[in-house]
Amino acid sequence: MKPGNKDKLYIYQRDLKRCFYCGKKLKFHQITLDHYFPVSKGGTNDIFNLVTCCKRCNKLKGDFLPDNYERVILQLFLVAVEDDKIIGSGLNIDNKKLKEELLKVDRIESITDKFIFQSDSMRFYIKNNYVIKVVYIGGFK
Ligand SMILES: [Zn+2]
């Protein structure tokens, strides 16, 4: 699923209207969206994997995978949760409680065709900005 204009506008504003890499200020029509974790390696169109990018940097980056991807994507994920952009779909947990749990996420478990994030007690499967599955993995603190 390609990101819609609403997602694009959100990402543009989240990134303070600047290229994520070179910091150049961009008009909305000038931007491209770069997949931080490249599509060729399994990256998705989730908003936390997309950053505002000028055409030049996007071309230069290509499908290079930055070393700091886990920290950056985790940070963007938590911002998206905070902004109520990541919500549940078909889960037996209400969104308020889900948000509390999502904010405890501190690592990426895996990235294959979807992102799997993890906290000390739960694992979250994300697809198209929705939490589609939650697995309890540990003791409750
Ligand atoms: Zn740039």
Tab-separated table of C-alpha atoms and ligand atoms in Angstrom:
chain	number	residue	atom	x	y	z
A	1	MET	CA	0.000	0.000	0.000
A	2	LYS	CA	1.473	3.336	-1.035
A	3	PRO	CA	1.394	6.154	1.502
A	4	GLY	CA	-1.523	8.505	0.845
A	5	ASN	CA	-1.296	12.274	0.809
A	6	LYS	CA	-2.482	12.464	4.400
A	7	ASP	CA	0.457	10.333	5.534
A	8	LYS	CA	2.784	12.333	3.331
A	9	LEU	CA	1.637	15.586	4.915
A	10	TYR	CA	2.020	14.114	8.394
A	11	ILE	CA	5.589	12.988	7.644
A	12	TYR	CA	6.447	16.376	6.109
A	13	GLN	CA	5.216	18.230	9.198
A	14	ARG	CA	6.775	15.734	11.592
A	15	ASP	CA	10.146	16.280	9.913
A	16	LEU	CA	9.703	20.063	10.236
A	17	LYS	CA	9.530	20.510	6.444
A	18	ARG	CA	13.191	19.620	6.035
A	19	CYS	CA	15.123	16.889	4.305
A	20	PHE	CA	15.858	14.289	6.973
A	21	TYR	CA	19.423	13.881	5.705
A	22	CYS	CA	20.765	17.273	4.607
A	23	GLY	CA	18.356	19.515	6.513
A	24	LYS	CA	17.371	21.526	3.447
A	25	LYS	CA	14.043	23.307	3.846
A	26	LEU	CA	11.572	21.981	1.275
A	27	LYS	CA	8.204	22.969	-0.103
A	28	PHE	CA	5.624	20.207	0.051
A	29	HIS	CA	5.627	19.645	-3.711
A	30	GLN	CA	9.433	19.267	-3.666
A	31	ILE	CA	9.606	16.390	-1.252
A	32	THR	CA	10.076	12.724	-1.822
A	33	LEU	CA	9.634	10.090	0.868
A	34	ASP	CA	12.606	7.893	1.632
A	35	HIS	CA	12.222	4.427	3.146
A	36	TYR	CA	14.694	4.512	6.017
A	37	PHE	CA	14.830	0.732	6.070
A	38	PRO	CA	14.961	0.116	2.309
A	39	VAL	CA	12.127	-1.628	0.471
A	40	SER	CA	14.695	-3.904	-1.163
A	41	LYS	CA	15.594	-5.253	2.295
A	42	GLY	CA	11.988	-5.643	3.469
A	43	GLY	CA	11.128	-2.090	4.511
A	44	THR	CA	7.475	-1.064	4.467
A	45	ASN	CA	5.379	2.030	3.826
A	46	ASP	CA	4.565	2.500	7.512
A	47	ILE	CA	4.926	6.156	8.457
A	48	PHE	CA	7.719	5.425	10.938
A	49	ASN	CA	9.793	3.986	8.094
A	50	LEU	CA	9.351	7.030	5.860
A	51	VAL	CA	11.241	10.293	6.109
A	52	THR	CA	11.047	13.570	4.229
A	53	CYS	CA	13.803	13.677	1.665
A	54	CYS	CA	15.019	15.995	-1.096
A	55	LYS	CA	15.385	14.409	-4.517
A	56	ARG	CA	19.174	14.628	-4.391
A	57	CYS	CA	19.547	12.806	-1.052
A	58	ASN	CA	17.004	10.187	-2.046
A	59	LYS	CA	19.030	9.415	-5.143
A	60	LEU	CA	22.268	9.306	-3.145
A	61	LYS	CA	20.854	7.086	-0.425
A	62	GLY	CA	19.360	4.548	-2.824
A	63	ASP	CA	18.863	1.339	-0.889
A	64	PHE	CA	21.662	1.961	1.583
A	65	LEU	CA	20.800	0.888	5.112
A	66	PRO	CA	22.061	3.347	7.756
A	67	ASP	CA	23.757	1.782	10.798
A	68	ASN	CA	21.481	3.655	13.171
A	69	TYR	CA	18.240	2.435	11.602
A	70	GLU	CA	16.940	0.709	14.730
A	71	ARG	CA	17.300	3.814	16.912
A	72	VAL	CA	15.840	6.139	14.252
A	73	ILE	CA	12.868	3.934	13.365
A	74	LEU	CA	12.128	3.265	17.027
A	75	GLN	CA	12.117	6.990	17.682
A	76	LEU	CA	9.806	7.677	14.712
A	77	PHE	CA	7.564	4.827	15.818
A	78	LEU	CA	7.180	6.268	19.324
A	79	VAL	CA	6.402	9.700	17.876
A	80	ALA	CA	3.720	8.124	15.655
A	81	VAL	CA	2.222	6.327	18.672
A	82	GLU	CA	2.258	9.578	20.624
A	83	ASP	CA	0.454	11.282	17.715
A	84	ASP	CA	-2.223	8.522	17.682
A	85	LYS	CA	-1.146	7.367	14.220
A	86	ILE	CA	-0.615	3.756	15.267
A	87	ILE	CA	-3.821	2.112	16.425
A	88	GLY	CA	-5.185	-1.378	16.796
A	89	SER	CA	-7.139	-3.264	14.177
A	90	GLY	CA	-9.322	-6.156	15.303
A	91	LEU	CA	-7.650	-6.504	18.704
A	92	ASN	CA	-9.177	-7.284	22.095
A	93	ILE	CA	-7.490	-4.305	23.672
A	94	ASP	CA	-8.767	-0.748	23.636
A	95	ASN	CA	-6.679	1.933	21.981
A	96	LYS	CA	-5.921	3.848	25.164
A	97	LYS	CA	-4.473	0.781	26.865
A	98	LEU	CA	-2.757	-0.215	23.644
A	99	LYS	CA	-1.095	3.199	23.398
A	100	GLU	CA	0.249	2.860	26.960
A	101	GLU	CA	1.758	-0.485	26.059
A	102	LEU	CA	3.123	0.701	22.708
A	103	LEU	CA	4.962	3.547	24.411
A	104	LYS	CA	6.948	0.949	26.368
A	105	VAL	CA	8.423	-0.490	23.187
A	106	ASP	CA	12.198	-0.319	23.281
A	107	ARG	CA	13.375	-2.508	20.423
A	108	ILE	CA	12.677	-3.868	16.991
A	109	GLU	CA	12.285	-7.610	17.065
A	110	SER	CA	12.335	-8.151	13.336
A	111	ILE	CA	11.646	-6.661	9.945
A	112	THR	CA	10.601	-9.035	7.255
A	113	ASP	CA	7.460	-8.083	5.378
A	114	LYS	CA	6.294	-6.220	8.456
A	115	PHE	CA	7.735	-4.533	11.502
A	116	ILE	CA	7.628	-6.355	14.824
A	117	PHE	CA	8.318	-4.193	17.865
A	118	GLN	CA	8.837	-5.382	21.384
A	119	SER	CA	8.677	-4.211	24.984
A	120	ASP	CA	9.576	-6.279	28.053
A	121	SER	CA	6.142	-7.876	28.144
A	122	MET	CA	4.625	-7.611	24.680
A	123	ARG	CA	5.346	-8.031	21.020
A	124	PHE	CA	3.479	-5.949	18.435
A	125	TYR	CA	2.988	-6.795	14.784
A	126	ILE	CA	2.446	-3.725	12.641
A	127	LYS	CA	1.041	-3.508	9.149
A	128	ASN	CA	0.026	-0.338	7.306
A	129	ASN	CA	0.284	1.668	10.547
A	130	TYR	CA	-2.085	-0.709	12.343
A	131	VAL	CA	-1.276	-3.041	15.183
A	132	ILE	CA	-2.660	-6.279	13.790
A	133	LYS	CA	-1.431	-8.688	16.458
A	134	VAL	CA	-0.240	-8.506	20.057
A	135	VAL	CA	1.596	-11.334	21.780
A	136	TYR	CA	2.242	-11.413	25.517
A	137	ILE	CA	5.775	-12.609	26.029
A	138	GLY	CA	6.773	-11.922	29.586
A	139	GLY	CA	5.810	-11.266	33.127
A	140	PHE	CA	3.842	-8.171	34.030
A	141	LYS	CA	5.704	-5.641	36.058
B	1	ZN	ZN	18.603	16.308	1.283
